[in-house]
Amino acid sequence: MARKELEIIEGLWEKVEELSGQNIFACYQCGMCSAGCPFTDEMDMLPNQVIRGLQLRDWNTMDCSAMWICASCFSCQVRCPKGVDLAKLMEAMRQIYLRQQLDHVSIDDMTPEQISKLPQIALVANFRKKTG
Amino acid sequence: MDRLTYFPGCSLKDEAKEFEISAMAVMKVLELPLVEIERWNCCGTVFSLTEDDLMHQLASIRNFIRVQEAGSDEIVTSCAMCYNTLKRSSLFVNHAEERLEKINAFMDEEVAYEGKVEVRHLLEIIRDRIGWEKVEEAMIYPLEGLSVAPYYGCMLLRPRQVGIDDPDNPTIMRDLIDALWATPVEYAFQAECCGSYQVVDHRELIVERTHRILSSARRAGADVVVTSCPLCQYNLRETQSELKEKIPTYEEMPVMYFTQLMAVALDVDSGELPGPLLARFSVGEGVGKGEG
Ligand code: SF4
Ligand code: SF4
């Protein structure tokens, strides 16, 4: 069985900042990102809560489903008054998983019928975001 | 005659054939034909958002090298996803000496990329190099009486540095619709995400998004929605059958590429048009000239 749990590596928080190139402490929690995010209904944490969690080094943040629901639509990015690119932070968090070979989707879990009705562009994009 | 160094992308050779057929036909009439670059490869569909990831820039850069080899410094695409990915790659490496050096050292089988290729979306070219007036002049069948809702989605507009128009108040598609004498429809969801690649493992999310976006367009009076992205197009078009199962009274909204709308008005090959559009309108004789 493959390891399913994220291994807590040293410097994980710094790694998220480094991979994203974002200064998480620039965020002053105005909530504009969450106000404009089309997917908050499906997220367990709001985008601004994710960044708050990163600021507080709260481990629960690394378990959030929000990072996998985020569709990289960049609505938050154009709205943030502080110039924080939350889409990049979400990607950095996903990358922490993916670089530990913890894929979020698997083609093996999909039926041939599911695969055949999806266009290439969706499959390639999804696997680029959710597998390592 | 001037011509454009054209990057089709994979979708336009497959499920979005009508996008390419119509784009080619339209640009020919507008006297700025699309000439496909040789040996292009998939752009990777999404831009890698991590700072340390040069590997995933290679796909874009190989395409830029093909452009260089063709003696051009511009790459034009009509696929919004390819546009966004290629454009962001170009901003990531053009004028970034250190990154360029690393990449060129890695791709030693290729000639060096000089960092000079500019990425443009076809809509920008039509706006900036052809102009709405010329489009209007080339029109054979004005689309009077047709209400068209532009759907921008994300990739044409965001992030700001990449957007071909103001992300908060885009007008480029509205101006195109105007030029074709159709009525542009204003509605709240024109630049809201359709759910994108989440259709693979969260299809229910896309069905919900489609409902919101298309119902909003319908309430605002739209007869048809136009897109510039094969993934938006798939999501908005294909999940409507699931919507119908959930909501029996749901009325299908035709969705097509902006180039198809142009092709209808310019009386050139539009590729396959959405069925409901054919059934509901006969805009001159232009509708139905496609192969579909
Ligand atoms: S919009 Fe920017 S500053 Fe406001 S909460 Fe979101 S990330 Fe923080
Ligand atoms: S990029 Fe992600 S977090 Fe930001 S608005 Fe879009 S879906 Fe929400």
XYZ file of C-alpha atoms in Angstrom, chain A residues 50-132:
83
model
C -6.247 29.128 4.101
C -3.821 32.015 4.033
C -4.582 32.788 7.696
C -3.764 29.183 8.492
C -0.486 29.499 6.651
C 0.347 32.635 8.630
C -0.393 30.836 11.903
C 1.468 27.705 10.784
C -1.691 25.734 11.553
C -1.294 22.105 10.458
C -4.989 21.734 9.652
C -4.397 24.004 6.701
C -2.319 21.348 4.995
C -5.301 18.953 5.219
C -7.789 21.292 3.566
C -9.849 20.207 0.591
C -9.886 23.821 -0.610
C -6.517 23.477 -2.347
C -7.895 20.650 -4.492
C -11.192 22.433 -5.249
C -9.413 25.613 -6.347
C -9.604 25.754 -10.131
C -6.791 28.302 -10.591
C -9.266 30.831 -11.914
C -7.247 33.806 -10.593
C -10.317 35.746 -9.454
C -8.689 36.131 -6.050
C -5.428 37.172 -7.657
C -6.933 40.108 -9.546
C -8.958 41.231 -6.515
C -6.442 41.086 -3.698
C -5.629 44.662 -2.634
C -2.294 43.475 -1.270
C -1.177 41.744 -4.433
C -1.148 38.280 -2.895
C -1.473 35.491 -5.453
C -3.521 32.935 -3.594
C -3.740 30.676 -6.636
C 0.030 30.294 -6.414
C -0.192 29.469 -2.711
C -2.806 26.798 -3.434
C -0.529 25.360 -6.113
C 2.448 25.367 -3.745
C 0.407 23.449 -1.161
C -0.642 20.917 -3.788
C 2.951 20.594 -4.870
C 4.008 19.693 -1.320
C 1.777 16.627 -1.686
C 2.601 15.834 -5.281
C 6.344 16.013 -4.690
C 5.892 13.346 -2.042
C 4.216 11.165 -4.690
C 0.835 11.692 -3.051
C -1.372 12.031 -6.119
C -4.858 13.355 -5.622
C -6.469 11.647 -8.612
C -5.711 8.423 -10.399
C -6.682 7.370 -13.869
C -7.162 3.863 -12.461
C -10.116 5.092 -10.430
C -11.915 6.263 -13.532
C -14.143 4.145 -15.730
C -13.328 3.897 -19.452
C -16.696 5.550 -20.052
C -15.747 8.534 -17.908
C -12.435 8.892 -19.662
C -13.860 8.579 -23.146
C -16.350 11.377 -22.677
C -13.770 13.846 -21.367
C -11.730 15.982 -23.756
C -7.930 15.747 -23.704
C -7.597 19.310 -22.519
C -9.521 18.529 -19.306
C -7.594 15.347 -18.572
C -4.171 16.836 -19.211
C -4.939 19.956 -17.165
C -6.378 17.961 -14.291
C -3.458 15.559 -14.143
C -1.036 18.445 -14.335
C -2.683 19.933 -11.250
C -3.379 16.809 -9.251
C -0.701 14.251 -9.992
C 3.067 14.430 -9.643
